[in-house]
Amino acid sequence: MQAEPKKSQAGNAADARPPATSLIGREYEVEVGPVAHGGHCIARTEEGQVLFVRHTLPGERVVARVTEGEEGARFLRADAVTVLDPSKDRVEAPCPYAGPGRCGGCDWQHAKPGAQRRLKGEVIAEQLQRLAGLTPEEAGWDGTVMPAEGDKLPPGEVPSWRTRVQYAVDEDGNAGLRRHRSHEVEPIEHCMIAAEGVSELGIEQRDWSGMASIEAIAATGSQDRQVILAPKPGARLPIVELDKPVSVMRIGEKDGGTHRVHGRPFVRERADGRTYRVGSGGFWQVHPKAAETLMLAVMQGLTPRKGDTALDLYCGVGLFAGALADRVGDKGAVLGIESGKRAVEDARHNLAAFDRVRIEQGKVESVLPRTGITEADLIVLDPPRAGAGKQTVHHLSSLGARRIAYVACDPAALARDLGYFREGGYRVRTLRAFDLFPMTHHVECVAILEPADKGR
């Protein structure tokens, strides 16, 4: 009979170790330090343990209640439940659903609009320094985060900018929004940052029993409105009667795909004087001014010339490819690469008038090497939140582009990739930051790069 293998001493020690003590609910009175990436600020307990505290501002003294973490953890998450010494940048949150344990959609309802932009600028600067070794001056950035047109409002007023809202549904059929880092639903009667075209549908006033979620889309380039329903397993779709005409889609229970129930399977958006078809689930910037703002920033930075060859990577439905095609003319050429099948279909439809535009489907890191392209004059990349990554950046650096435009929705990913571009012989010429997600910690950046051996 074979003897049982003996456990290692390390294994026995691990088994004997008592479980860590949860600190959830414990309160600490703390001085709040700098803002950090993710919509919170940094503080420390008297024992030196790091706290990531939401609902506070730098310089405040607060009582922070732990929401996640245990003794010995690298950091704890917490909410500021009492503000003992408020910042001059603090305001009463306009939204009745904002605050500890409530809706997780907004991070900075309690901060003045100017302070929100300043905090985002501090996060960008910190990420550039820490991950890319760049000062704002070295990145060609003046340190400001620009509001979108129409968003510069006085304290206490909230811009209604979100043209796509994902509602969750609670057990009673009420539409709401998720609480921070939770699957729990905060039922709401109205979302203050929802665009007028979403709010006027009246989704929060309907019974959505049997549904897991509802996505509402209000195009800014047309009067198109759409809802995408995700039923719970085995549930039947309700008859959708909203306050405005909408097309209705559903998420398939078996395939997870988006299927038409009635109406158009897309919405029509406008940018750069062109209409773009965006199919259900396809990507389009959420802020009504974002597509035009980012397109102009990219084109101003690249300064395309007639006859240029250009790449538009992670091209979505073709926003930047269309703008490039207009500017490089009949003798130029544009290649777009996009992984989403429906987005590729839309991009090909949207850009069908351009003979010298080609859209390929697949992941950039897989498709680009297969194209055989060894050089390009201009490159635009608008990667997902994780960034493009070292392999792709080094490949792009080898193509000898005169200018590269990097559109980023995450400053940490941007900074990492800028470091890889520097390894590939590129430097940042200019960087611009735009507050296209007011009341949240998110921010959009456009970095323009050029070969490092070229003078500014």
PDB file of C-alpha atoms in Angstrom, residues 306-446:
ATOM      1  CA  LYS A 306      -2.640  64.659 -50.042  1.00  0.00           C
ATOM      2  CA  GLY A 307      -1.228  61.285 -51.022  1.00  0.00           C
ATOM      3  CA  ASP A 308      -0.414  60.106 -47.476  1.00  0.00           C
ATOM      4  CA  THR A 309      -0.854  56.466 -46.504  1.00  0.00           C
ATOM      5  CA  ALA A 310      -2.495  56.055 -43.100  1.00  0.00           C
ATOM      6  CA  LEU A 311      -3.488  53.385 -40.598  1.00  0.00           C
ATOM      7  CA  ASP A 312      -6.547  53.604 -38.336  1.00  0.00           C
ATOM      8  CA  LEU A 313      -6.170  50.911 -35.670  1.00  0.00           C
ATOM      9  CA  TYR A 314      -9.033  49.780 -33.425  1.00  0.00           C
ATOM     10  CA  CYS A 315     -11.061  51.777 -35.945  1.00  0.00           C
ATOM     11  CA  GLY A 316     -14.605  50.988 -34.759  1.00  0.00           C
ATOM     12  CA  VAL A 317     -17.144  52.175 -37.324  1.00  0.00           C
ATOM     13  CA  GLY A 318     -14.565  54.305 -39.141  1.00  0.00           C
ATOM     14  CA  LEU A 319     -14.600  57.765 -37.513  1.00  0.00           C
ATOM     15  CA  PHE A 320     -10.886  58.519 -37.935  1.00  0.00           C
ATOM     16  CA  ALA A 321     -10.570  56.506 -41.155  1.00  0.00           C
ATOM     17  CA  GLY A 322     -13.262  58.680 -42.735  1.00  0.00           C
ATOM     18  CA  ALA A 323     -11.606  61.903 -41.592  1.00  0.00           C
ATOM     19  CA  LEU A 324      -8.235  60.692 -42.912  1.00  0.00           C
ATOM     20  CA  ALA A 325      -9.695  59.571 -46.240  1.00  0.00           C
ATOM     21  CA  ASP A 326     -11.166  63.026 -46.800  1.00  0.00           C
ATOM     22  CA  ARG A 327      -7.811  64.653 -46.211  1.00  0.00           C
ATOM     23  CA  VAL A 328      -5.352  62.305 -47.976  1.00  0.00           C
ATOM     24  CA  GLY A 329      -7.412  62.435 -51.181  1.00  0.00           C
ATOM     25  CA  ASP A 330      -7.655  60.054 -54.139  1.00  0.00           C
ATOM     26  CA  LYS A 331      -3.930  59.430 -54.265  1.00  0.00           C
ATOM     27  CA  GLY A 332      -3.741  58.526 -50.583  1.00  0.00           C
ATOM     28  CA  ALA A 333      -4.825  55.299 -48.896  1.00  0.00           C
ATOM     29  CA  VAL A 334      -6.230  54.310 -45.501  1.00  0.00           C
ATOM     30  CA  LEU A 335      -6.277  50.884 -43.855  1.00  0.00           C
ATOM     31  CA  GLY A 336      -8.537  50.354 -40.847  1.00  0.00           C
ATOM     32  CA  ILE A 337      -8.335  47.353 -38.514  1.00  0.00           C
ATOM     33  CA  GLU A 338     -11.128  46.433 -36.094  1.00  0.00           C
ATOM     34  CA  SER A 339     -11.903  43.206 -34.210  1.00  0.00           C
ATOM     35  CA  GLY A 340     -15.704  43.555 -33.941  1.00  0.00           C
ATOM     36  CA  LYS A 341     -17.545  41.904 -36.822  1.00  0.00           C
ATOM     37  CA  ARG A 342     -20.552  44.230 -36.715  1.00  0.00           C
ATOM     38  CA  ALA A 343     -18.338  47.318 -36.414  1.00  0.00           C
ATOM     39  CA  VAL A 344     -16.381  46.208 -39.496  1.00  0.00           C
ATOM     40  CA  GLU A 345     -19.620  45.833 -41.454  1.00  0.00           C
ATOM     41  CA  ASP A 346     -20.640  49.336 -40.369  1.00  0.00           C
ATOM     42  CA  ALA A 347     -17.218  50.808 -41.188  1.00  0.00           C
ATOM     43  CA  ARG A 348     -17.291  49.311 -44.685  1.00  0.00           C
ATOM     44  CA  HIS A 349     -20.785  50.699 -45.198  1.00  0.00           C
ATOM     45  CA  ASN A 350     -19.858  54.124 -43.810  1.00  0.00           C
ATOM     46  CA  LEU A 351     -16.759  54.456 -45.986  1.00  0.00           C
ATOM     47  CA  ALA A 352     -18.002  52.763 -49.146  1.00  0.00           C
ATOM     48  CA  ALA A 353     -17.609  56.009 -51.112  1.00  0.00           C
ATOM     49  CA  PHE A 354     -13.816  55.905 -50.677  1.00  0.00           C
ATOM     50  CA  ASP A 355     -12.091  53.602 -53.163  1.00  0.00           C
ATOM     51  CA  ARG A 356      -8.786  53.855 -51.318  1.00  0.00           C
ATOM     52  CA  VAL A 357     -10.052  52.801 -47.892  1.00  0.00           C
ATOM     53  CA  ARG A 358      -9.837  49.174 -46.769  1.00  0.00           C
ATOM     54  CA  ILE A 359     -11.182  47.748 -43.498  1.00  0.00           C
ATOM     55  CA  GLU A 360      -9.820  44.463 -42.139  1.00  0.00           C
ATOM     56  CA  GLN A 361     -11.372  42.422 -39.337  1.00  0.00           C
ATOM     57  CA  GLY A 362      -9.342  40.945 -36.509  1.00  0.00           C
ATOM     58  CA  LYS A 363      -7.095  41.863 -33.620  1.00  0.00           C
ATOM     59  CA  VAL A 364      -4.522  44.496 -34.488  1.00  0.00           C
ATOM     60  CA  GLU A 365      -1.608  42.407 -33.203  1.00  0.00           C
ATOM     61  CA  SER A 366      -2.640  39.555 -35.505  1.00  0.00           C
ATOM     62  CA  VAL A 367      -3.866  41.373 -38.622  1.00  0.00           C
ATOM     63  CA  LEU A 368      -1.235  44.101 -38.951  1.00  0.00           C
ATOM     64  CA  PRO A 369       1.733  41.728 -39.406  1.00  0.00           C
ATOM     65  CA  ARG A 370      -0.227  39.767 -42.035  1.00  0.00           C
ATOM     66  CA  THR A 371      -0.862  42.843 -44.171  1.00  0.00           C
ATOM     67  CA  GLY A 372       2.799  43.018 -45.162  1.00  0.00           C
ATOM     68  CA  ILE A 373       2.790  46.786 -44.573  1.00  0.00           C
ATOM     69  CA  THR A 374       6.334  47.986 -43.881  1.00  0.00           C
ATOM     70  CA  GLU A 375       5.764  51.742 -43.826  1.00  0.00           C
ATOM     71  CA  ALA A 376       3.069  54.371 -43.306  1.00  0.00           C
ATOM     72  CA  ASP A 377       2.987  58.144 -43.215  1.00  0.00           C
ATOM     73  CA  LEU A 378       0.389  58.509 -40.447  1.00  0.00           C
ATOM     74  CA  ILE A 379      -1.032  56.230 -37.749  1.00  0.00           C
ATOM     75  CA  VAL A 380      -4.062  56.638 -35.497  1.00  0.00           C
ATOM     76  CA  LEU A 381      -4.710  54.190 -32.694  1.00  0.00           C
ATOM     77  CA  ASP A 382      -7.648  54.285 -30.296  1.00  0.00           C
ATOM     78  CA  PRO A 383      -7.148  51.100 -28.262  1.00  0.00           C
ATOM     79  CA  PRO A 384      -9.420  49.702 -25.556  1.00  0.00           C
ATOM     80  CA  ARG A 385      -8.853  50.611 -21.916  1.00  0.00           C
ATOM     81  CA  ALA A 386      -5.971  48.133 -21.518  1.00  0.00           C
ATOM     82  CA  GLY A 387      -3.928  49.948 -24.180  1.00  0.00           C
ATOM     83  CA  ALA A 388      -2.097  48.651 -27.245  1.00  0.00           C
ATOM     84  CA  GLY A 389       0.751  46.856 -25.478  1.00  0.00           C
ATOM     85  CA  LYS A 390       4.466  46.480 -26.052  1.00  0.00           C
ATOM     86  CA  GLN A 391       4.346  44.153 -29.061  1.00  0.00           C
ATOM     87  CA  THR A 392       1.962  46.328 -31.080  1.00  0.00           C
ATOM     88  CA  VAL A 393       3.699  49.590 -30.158  1.00  0.00           C
ATOM     89  CA  HIS A 394       7.092  48.262 -31.213  1.00  0.00           C
ATOM     90  CA  HIS A 395       5.616  47.094 -34.516  1.00  0.00           C
ATOM     91  CA  LEU A 396       4.099  50.529 -35.130  1.00  0.00           C
ATOM     92  CA  SER A 397       7.395  52.210 -34.251  1.00  0.00           C
ATOM     93  CA  SER A 398       9.082  50.232 -37.030  1.00  0.00           C
ATOM     94  CA  LEU A 399       6.820  51.676 -39.751  1.00  0.00           C
ATOM     95  CA  GLY A 400       8.523  55.076 -39.823  1.00  0.00           C
ATOM     96  CA  ALA A 401       5.368  57.177 -39.549  1.00  0.00           C
ATOM     97  CA  ARG A 402       5.812  60.941 -39.696  1.00  0.00           C
ATOM     98  CA  ARG A 403       3.181  61.385 -36.971  1.00  0.00           C
ATOM     99  CA  ILE A 404       1.257  59.018 -34.701  1.00  0.00           C
ATOM    100  CA  ALA A 405      -1.963  59.973 -32.883  1.00  0.00           C
ATOM    101  CA  TYR A 406      -2.776  57.969 -29.767  1.00  0.00           C
ATOM    102  CA  VAL A 407      -6.334  58.389 -28.418  1.00  0.00           C
ATOM    103  CA  ALA A 408      -6.588  57.112 -24.845  1.00  0.00           C
ATOM    104  CA  CYS A 409      -9.427  56.679 -22.379  1.00  0.00           C
ATOM    105  CA  ASP A 410      -7.072  55.481 -19.616  1.00  0.00           C
ATOM    106  CA  PRO A 411      -4.055  57.552 -18.525  1.00  0.00           C
ATOM    107  CA  ALA A 412      -2.220  54.544 -17.081  1.00  0.00           C
ATOM    108  CA  ALA A 413      -2.421  52.576 -20.340  1.00  0.00           C
ATOM    109  CA  LEU A 414      -1.444  55.697 -22.267  1.00  0.00           C
ATOM    110  CA  ALA A 415       1.627  56.269 -20.099  1.00  0.00           C
ATOM    111  CA  ARG A 416       2.763  52.641 -20.394  1.00  0.00           C
ATOM    112  CA  ASP A 417       2.430  52.722 -24.175  1.00  0.00           C
ATOM    113  CA  LEU A 418       4.217  56.080 -24.428  1.00  0.00           C
ATOM    114  CA  GLY A 419       7.131  54.427 -22.637  1.00  0.00           C
ATOM    115  CA  TYR A 420       7.140  51.655 -25.264  1.00  0.00           C
ATOM    116  CA  PHE A 421       7.021  54.246 -28.054  1.00  0.00           C
ATOM    117  CA  ARG A 422      10.064  55.922 -26.542  1.00  0.00           C
ATOM    118  CA  GLU A 423      11.890  52.577 -26.696  1.00  0.00           C
ATOM    119  CA  GLY A 424      10.875  52.451 -30.376  1.00  0.00           C
ATOM    120  CA  GLY A 425      12.360  55.850 -31.155  1.00  0.00           C
ATOM    121  CA  TYR A 426       9.305  58.112 -30.782  1.00  0.00           C
ATOM    122  CA  ARG A 427       8.648  61.009 -28.451  1.00  0.00           C
ATOM    123  CA  VAL A 428       5.514  62.925 -27.520  1.00  0.00           C
ATOM    124  CA  ARG A 429       5.147  66.137 -29.483  1.00  0.00           C
ATOM    125  CA  THR A 430       1.907  67.324 -27.857  1.00  0.00           C
ATOM    126  CA  LEU A 431      -0.695  65.981 -25.455  1.00  0.00           C
ATOM    127  CA  ARG A 432      -4.208  67.282 -24.951  1.00  0.00           C
ATOM    128  CA  ALA A 433      -6.724  66.166 -22.329  1.00  0.00           C
ATOM    129  CA  PHE A 434     -10.507  66.487 -22.535  1.00  0.00           C
ATOM    130  CA  ASP A 435     -13.134  66.111 -19.830  1.00  0.00           C
ATOM    131  CA  LEU A 436     -15.584  64.035 -21.842  1.00  0.00           C
ATOM    132  CA  PHE A 437     -16.898  62.136 -18.794  1.00  0.00           C
ATOM    133  CA  PRO A 438     -17.945  64.863 -16.310  1.00  0.00           C
ATOM    134  CA  MET A 439     -18.658  63.778 -12.719  1.00  0.00           C
ATOM    135  CA  THR A 440     -16.629  60.569 -13.218  1.00  0.00           C
ATOM    136  CA  HIS A 441     -12.888  59.920 -12.886  1.00  0.00           C
ATOM    137  CA  HIS A 442     -12.576  59.078 -16.589  1.00  0.00           C
ATOM    138  CA  VAL A 443     -10.724  61.389 -18.979  1.00  0.00           C
ATOM    139  CA  GLU A 444      -9.800  61.276 -22.660  1.00  0.00           C
ATOM    140  CA  CYS A 445      -6.345  62.174 -23.989  1.00  0.00           C
ATOM    141  CA  VAL A 446      -4.873  62.655 -27.449  1.00  0.00           C
TER     142      VAL A 446
END
